[in-house]
XYZ file of N, CA and C in Angstrom:
501
model
N 145.441 -26.435 -9.492
C 144.548 -26.442 -10.396
C 143.635 -27.731 -10.048
N 142.348 -27.542 -10.364
C 141.493 -28.670 -9.972
C 141.617 -29.938 -10.781
N 141.645 -31.114 -10.146
C 141.870 -32.377 -11.127
C 141.259 -32.413 -12.248
N 139.922 -31.820 -12.276
C 138.983 -32.034 -13.615
C 139.696 -31.539 -14.797
N 140.426 -30.538 -14.529
C 141.148 -29.868 -15.847
C 142.273 -30.603 -16.260
N 142.777 -31.513 -15.446
C 144.043 -32.244 -15.932
C 145.210 -31.463 -16.122
N 146.203 -32.030 -16.711
C 147.678 -31.333 -16.546
C 148.044 -30.970 -18.101
N 147.138 -31.585 -19.070
C 147.466 -31.521 -20.464
C 147.195 -30.017 -20.944
N 148.403 -29.383 -21.500
C 148.275 -28.011 -22.128
C 148.206 -26.957 -21.319
N 148.494 -27.330 -19.946
C 148.392 -26.176 -18.943
C 149.806 -26.076 -18.335
N 150.323 -24.811 -18.425
C 151.708 -24.540 -17.889
C 151.405 -23.706 -16.429
N 152.170 -24.018 -15.584
C 151.915 -23.269 -14.305
C 153.172 -22.705 -13.848
N 153.157 -21.534 -13.030
C 154.449 -21.018 -12.409
C 154.486 -21.522 -11.005
N 155.555 -22.067 -10.545
C 155.377 -22.370 -9.146
C 154.792 -23.784 -8.838
N 154.554 -24.210 -7.831
C 153.945 -25.604 -7.414
C 152.895 -25.204 -6.176
N 152.068 -26.205 -6.002
C 151.194 -26.103 -5.133
C 149.873 -25.203 -5.259
N 149.340 -25.089 -4.248
C 147.931 -24.215 -4.326
C 148.396 -22.826 -4.655
N 147.609 -22.143 -5.325
C 147.763 -20.613 -5.830
C 148.732 -20.600 -6.783
N 149.028 -21.593 -7.626
C 149.834 -21.444 -8.775
C 149.381 -20.636 -9.747
N 150.255 -19.679 -10.435
C 149.739 -18.952 -11.499
C 149.536 -19.636 -12.822
N 148.374 -19.605 -13.456
C 148.055 -20.133 -14.818
C 148.659 -19.185 -15.863
N 149.737 -19.586 -16.667
C 150.223 -18.719 -17.697
C 149.705 -19.136 -18.989
N 149.003 -20.199 -19.256
C 148.394 -20.746 -20.439
C 147.300 -21.806 -20.117
N 146.280 -22.044 -20.837
C 145.404 -22.910 -20.572
C 144.831 -23.639 -21.892
N 144.386 -24.824 -21.798
C 143.993 -25.573 -22.910
C 142.541 -25.405 -23.369
N 141.818 -24.645 -22.685
C 140.562 -24.297 -23.034
C 140.314 -22.794 -23.115
N 139.491 -22.535 -24.246
C 139.043 -21.276 -24.773
C 137.913 -20.987 -25.209
N 137.620 -19.940 -26.059
C 136.196 -19.825 -26.697
C 136.431 -20.012 -28.100
N 136.078 -21.573 -28.433
C 136.117 -21.773 -29.770
C 135.180 -21.207 -30.660
N 134.208 -20.443 -30.123
C 132.892 -19.912 -30.855
C 133.393 -18.676 -31.537
N 134.402 -18.067 -31.199
C 134.982 -17.006 -31.916
C 135.494 -17.270 -33.321
N 136.147 -18.625 -33.376
C 136.726 -18.798 -34.795
C 135.569 -18.883 -35.972
N 134.304 -19.573 -35.819
C 133.541 -19.552 -36.827
C 132.855 -18.179 -37.240
N 132.889 -17.313 -36.184
C 132.504 -16.073 -36.670
C 133.502 -15.179 -37.637
N 134.614 -15.462 -37.290
C 135.754 -14.826 -38.166
C 135.818 -15.525 -39.545
N 135.701 -16.781 -39.500
C 135.688 -17.686 -40.653
C 134.623 -17.353 -41.583
N 133.329 -17.117 -40.971
C 132.219 -16.727 -41.925
C 132.112 -15.302 -42.323
N 132.810 -14.447 -41.656
C 132.885 -12.936 -42.216
C 133.915 -13.236 -43.454
N 135.039 -13.662 -43.483
C 135.997 -14.020 -44.436
C 135.315 -14.451 -45.535
N 134.656 -15.724 -45.316
C 134.035 -16.561 -46.445
C 132.854 -15.797 -47.029
N 132.190 -15.185 -46.386
C 130.913 -14.273 -46.934
C 131.326 -13.089 -47.542
N 132.449 -12.312 -47.133
C 132.867 -11.180 -47.907
C 133.650 -11.575 -49.120
N 134.553 -12.564 -49.021
C 135.424 -12.928 -50.355
C 136.491 -11.859 -50.294
N 137.351 -12.082 -51.245
C 138.527 -11.219 -51.319
C 138.230 -9.912 -51.842
N 137.263 -9.780 -52.781
C 136.833 -8.200 -53.226
C 136.121 -7.518 -51.999
N 135.332 -8.249 -51.404
C 134.626 -7.575 -50.133
C 135.508 -7.199 -49.033
N 136.558 -8.107 -48.806
C 137.651 -7.863 -47.707
C 138.216 -6.649 -47.958
N 138.746 -6.537 -49.443
C 139.623 -5.368 -49.919
C 138.818 -4.112 -49.731
N 137.578 -4.169 -50.108
C 136.511 -3.016 -50.126
C 136.516 -2.660 -48.562
N 136.123 -3.587 -47.798
C 135.909 -3.168 -46.198
C 137.147 -2.657 -45.776
N 138.384 -3.119 -46.125
C 139.551 -2.461 -45.573
C 139.795 -1.126 -45.988
N 139.472 -1.011 -47.348
C 139.768 0.479 -47.752
C 138.717 1.485 -47.209
N 137.444 1.084 -46.868
C 136.527 2.045 -46.361
C 136.858 2.144 -44.926
N 137.251 1.115 -44.190
C 137.730 1.322 -43.016
C 138.783 2.399 -42.710
N 139.883 2.143 -43.693
C 140.972 3.185 -43.759
C 140.517 4.590 -44.190
N 139.582 4.693 -45.068
C 139.113 6.088 -45.297
C 138.310 6.689 -44.321
N 137.585 5.910 -43.435
C 136.902 6.209 -42.111
C 137.813 6.908 -41.332
N 138.900 6.177 -40.987
C 139.728 6.599 -39.961
C 140.450 7.857 -40.379
N 140.910 7.927 -41.633
C 141.565 9.142 -41.991
C 140.606 10.520 -42.060
N 139.286 10.198 -42.483
C 138.297 11.226 -42.415
C 138.410 11.785 -41.013
N 138.032 10.818 -39.992
C 137.951 11.321 -38.542
C 139.340 12.018 -38.295
N 140.575 11.550 -38.345
C 141.740 12.166 -38.175
C 141.778 13.451 -38.684
N 141.577 13.713 -39.875
C 141.701 14.933 -40.733
C 140.697 15.981 -40.085
N 139.395 15.563 -39.742
C 138.222 16.444 -39.434
C 138.756 16.923 -37.829
N 139.341 16.014 -37.092
C 139.512 16.382 -35.758
C 141.034 17.024 -35.642
N 141.954 17.048 -36.607
C 143.302 17.480 -36.554
C 143.308 18.924 -35.860
N 142.501 19.747 -36.119
C 142.566 21.040 -35.444
C 142.138 21.173 -33.901
N 141.617 20.042 -33.371
C 141.199 19.930 -32.017
C 141.928 18.949 -31.202
N 142.436 17.886 -31.791
C 143.106 16.879 -30.980
C 144.374 16.344 -31.779
N 145.540 16.303 -31.358
C 146.675 15.646 -31.980
C 146.480 14.272 -32.315
N 147.027 13.840 -33.402
C 146.961 12.289 -33.683
C 148.369 11.681 -33.586
N 148.571 10.611 -32.896
C 149.661 10.039 -32.895
C 149.831 9.079 -34.198
N 150.999 8.652 -34.432
C 151.509 7.459 -35.261
C 150.736 7.763 -36.773
N 151.131 8.778 -37.296
C 150.800 8.958 -38.677
C 152.142 8.666 -39.613
N 151.797 8.418 -40.863
C 152.737 7.892 -41.837
C 153.375 9.187 -42.196
N 154.417 9.027 -43.183
C 155.029 10.261 -43.865
C 154.140 11.177 -44.446
N 153.102 10.632 -45.011
C 152.044 11.456 -45.660
C 150.993 11.978 -44.817
N 151.079 11.621 -43.471
C 150.041 12.341 -42.571
C 148.961 11.464 -42.190
N 148.908 10.289 -43.048
C 147.728 9.494 -42.962
C 147.641 8.284 -41.756
N 146.693 7.726 -41.316
C 146.604 6.748 -40.387
C 146.270 5.420 -41.119
N 146.234 4.315 -40.324
C 145.783 3.052 -41.110
C 144.425 3.051 -40.693
N 143.691 1.903 -40.111
C 142.343 1.704 -39.867
C 142.052 2.299 -38.509
N 142.848 3.001 -37.789
C 142.582 3.647 -36.318
C 143.186 4.925 -36.427
N 142.794 5.961 -35.646
C 143.510 6.943 -35.192
C 143.489 7.149 -33.603
N 144.872 7.483 -33.171
C 144.963 7.645 -31.949
C 145.149 8.978 -31.450
N 143.942 9.600 -30.697
C 144.051 10.919 -30.422
C 144.709 11.068 -29.041
N 145.603 11.963 -29.017
C 146.472 12.226 -28.007
C 146.002 13.444 -26.967
N 145.392 12.922 -25.775
C 144.851 13.795 -24.867
C 145.850 14.109 -23.579
N 146.888 13.875 -23.670
C 147.920 14.062 -22.795
C 148.144 15.616 -22.534
N 148.285 16.325 -23.556
C 148.411 17.759 -23.445
C 147.303 18.460 -22.657
N 146.105 18.006 -23.036
C 145.064 18.533 -22.502
C 145.041 18.163 -21.009
N 145.319 17.035 -20.658
C 145.417 16.690 -19.158
C 146.302 17.567 -18.458
N 147.527 17.740 -18.947
C 148.526 18.541 -18.341
C 148.033 19.988 -18.295
N 147.307 20.526 -19.194
C 146.932 21.951 -19.274
C 145.569 22.194 -18.087
N 144.705 21.143 -18.197
C 143.472 21.248 -17.504
C 143.124 20.315 -16.464
N 143.807 19.306 -16.473
C 143.401 18.309 -15.383
C 142.320 17.169 -16.161
N 141.928 17.461 -17.339
C 140.823 16.705 -17.988
C 141.399 15.488 -18.568
N 140.995 14.329 -18.256
C 141.745 13.235 -18.741
C 141.165 12.522 -19.869
N 141.751 11.585 -20.425
C 141.133 10.749 -21.611
C 139.853 10.033 -20.990
N 139.981 9.566 -19.660
C 138.712 9.034 -19.114
C 137.561 9.928 -19.003
N 137.997 11.129 -18.865
C 136.813 12.198 -18.527
C 136.026 12.492 -20.084
N 137.001 12.408 -21.061
C 136.407 12.480 -22.497
C 135.744 11.252 -22.782
N 136.151 10.204 -22.549
C 135.456 8.862 -22.845
C 134.144 8.958 -22.077
N 134.159 9.079 -20.868
C 132.681 9.103 -20.096
C 131.834 10.338 -20.583
N 132.434 11.470 -21.186
C 131.557 12.453 -21.686
C 130.868 11.997 -23.143
N 131.655 11.156 -23.799
C 131.114 10.676 -25.282
C 129.764 9.837 -24.796
N 129.777 9.080 -23.808
C 128.759 8.367 -23.325
C 127.321 9.209 -23.268
N 127.545 10.443 -22.833
C 126.378 11.335 -22.931
C 125.970 11.648 -24.113
N 126.695 11.582 -25.297
C 126.258 11.743 -26.503
C 125.756 10.514 -27.342
N 125.747 9.450 -26.546
C 125.146 8.256 -27.000
C 126.383 7.346 -27.761
N 127.593 7.539 -27.518
C 128.573 6.793 -28.097
C 129.230 5.795 -26.889
N 129.732 4.482 -27.444
C 130.354 3.989 -26.619
C 131.740 4.287 -26.685
N 132.421 4.414 -25.480
C 133.698 5.121 -25.355
C 134.694 4.273 -26.407
N 135.653 4.870 -26.926
C 136.535 4.225 -27.831
C 137.692 3.506 -26.792
N 138.462 2.736 -27.258
C 139.542 2.131 -26.504
C 140.390 3.247 -25.761
N 140.613 3.000 -24.592
C 141.212 4.120 -23.767
C 142.536 3.471 -23.277
N 143.536 4.658 -23.457
C 144.883 4.337 -23.007
C 145.478 3.126 -23.473
N 145.265 2.660 -24.721
C 145.762 1.654 -25.348
C 146.105 1.994 -26.909
N 147.169 1.950 -27.522
C 148.493 1.482 -26.984
C 149.275 2.489 -26.110
N 148.778 3.592 -25.932
C 149.564 4.729 -25.168
C 148.716 5.229 -24.119
N 148.965 5.332 -22.922
C 148.415 5.826 -21.760
C 147.846 7.351 -22.143
N 146.818 7.805 -21.843
C 146.347 9.122 -21.986
C 145.799 9.415 -23.393
N 145.353 8.403 -23.906
C 145.077 8.426 -25.579
C 143.643 7.822 -25.781
N 143.014 8.086 -26.777
C 141.714 7.440 -27.123
C 142.139 6.909 -28.434
N 141.868 5.582 -28.765
C 142.039 4.945 -30.031
C 140.721 4.619 -30.544
N 140.601 5.413 -31.690
C 139.244 5.327 -32.553
C 139.484 4.622 -33.756
N 138.565 3.468 -33.792
C 138.735 2.653 -34.793
C 137.243 2.539 -35.605
N 136.872 3.445 -36.531
C 135.732 3.380 -37.189
C 135.759 2.298 -38.079
N 134.755 1.316 -38.213
C 134.742 0.228 -39.003
C 134.293 0.632 -40.419
N 134.388 -0.408 -41.300
C 133.738 -0.177 -42.643
C 132.173 0.027 -42.786
N 131.426 -0.362 -41.504
C 130.171 -0.193 -41.593
C 129.620 1.036 -40.967
N 130.500 1.976 -40.678
C 129.915 3.216 -40.158
C 129.510 4.317 -41.301
N 128.420 4.637 -40.984
C 127.932 5.627 -42.035
C 128.613 7.065 -42.055
N 128.560 7.890 -43.119
C 129.003 9.159 -43.046
C 128.282 10.052 -41.932
N 126.967 9.875 -41.821
C 126.363 10.436 -40.902
C 126.832 10.133 -39.442
N 126.977 8.894 -39.161
C 127.591 8.482 -37.775
C 128.915 8.993 -37.604
N 129.618 9.027 -38.584
C 131.067 9.510 -38.340
C 130.889 11.134 -38.074
N 130.107 11.809 -38.865
C 130.094 13.361 -38.551
C 129.490 13.583 -37.209
N 128.503 12.721 -36.812
C 127.879 12.976 -35.467
C 128.916 12.777 -34.344
N 129.829 11.543 -34.607
C 130.905 11.413 -33.654
C 131.874 12.823 -33.713
N 132.216 13.115 -34.766
C 132.977 14.202 -34.949
C 132.432 15.482 -34.161
N 131.258 15.758 -34.536
C 130.533 16.890 -33.857
C 130.783 16.635 -32.453
N 130.424 15.494 -31.764
C 130.329 15.335 -30.383
C 131.896 15.767 -29.747
N 132.849 15.215 -30.491
C 134.248 15.507 -30.290
C 134.674 16.913 -30.202
N 134.156 17.645 -31.216
C 134.593 18.926 -31.292
C 133.709 19.711 -30.235
N 132.502 19.443 -29.743
C 131.866 20.038 -28.677
C 132.528 19.855 -27.487
N 132.967 18.535 -27.110
C 133.673 18.172 -25.949
C 135.000 19.018 -25.921
N 135.701 19.157 -27.141
C 136.932 20.124 -27.196
C 136.634 21.620 -26.726
N 135.383 21.980 -27.266
C 134.964 23.431 -26.938
C 134.742 23.490 -25.467
N 134.166 22.478 -24.803
C 134.047 22.535 -23.429
C 135.290 22.565 -22.573
N 136.361 21.825 -23.170
C 137.617 21.850 -22.617
C 138.257 23.351 -22.772
N 137.998 23.862 -23.846
C 138.500 25.187 -24.035
C 138.009 26.209 -23.107
N 136.752 26.043 -22.822
C 135.969 26.881 -21.906
C 136.420 26.800 -20.535
N 137.068 25.525 -20.078
C 137.742 25.333 -18.882
C 139.157 26.042 -18.828
N 139.837 25.813 -20.087
C 141.027 26.528 -20.179
C 141.022 27.945 -20.174
N 139.944 28.599 -20.544
C 139.815 30.149 -20.685
C 139.224 30.612 -19.338
N 138.831 29.538 -18.497
C 138.097 29.986 -17.229
C 136.746 30.461 -17.218
N 136.239 29.972 -18.265
C 134.576 30.061 -18.310
C 133.749 28.980 -17.626
N 134.394 27.957 -17.393
C 133.743 26.898 -16.674
C 134.547 26.647 -15.449
N 134.030 26.295 -14.260
C 134.652 25.935 -13.106
C 135.644 24.793 -13.393
N 136.950 24.757 -13.020
C 137.864 23.711 -13.360
C 137.436 22.137 -12.734
N 136.733 22.312 -11.635
C 136.213 21.117 -10.953
C 134.641 20.701 -11.102
N 133.867 21.834 -11.630
C 132.560 21.534 -11.886
C 131.881 21.729 -13.230
N 132.363 20.810 -14.138
C 131.794 21.184 -15.444
C 131.386 19.832 -16.118
N 130.940 19.807 -17.413
C 130.430 18.699 -17.900
C 131.283 17.415 -18.057
N 132.453 17.587 -18.181
C 133.430 16.645 -18.349
C 133.712 15.936 -16.897
N 133.531 16.651 -15.774
C 133.911 16.093 -14.538
C 132.495 15.526 -13.850
């Protein structure tokens, strides 16, 4: 480690040049005021409402997409929390079309790809926030359904398995 950093608060594995840093005393303190201000401005009632809407949005997505994509980690009543994890592994097994292919195809529809392969490899974790409008949720759902139809066309042999919109 450079001498300028000092040794305080830094743990290393091994000795000498090239030692692995497992923790450091420096980080991005600017993230803390953002979180604090969000909590302070929302207040208890606002945070409760934001949480409820985020959970409602995630369950709306999961239910609307249930006929097209299996959802992992639902509760006893079939509901999800603030996110839904869409399992694309069966699609990859059947067609070779991966979660990465679906994530890239979403970009064609103007969406930033959801979290990919976390916490489960081969899945998309969709986390609609409390600020997403019903129109935007429906637009995302429509894109995911259209993508699933393109996948079905590959499954039925209507599209070349190596040359289609997802590849």
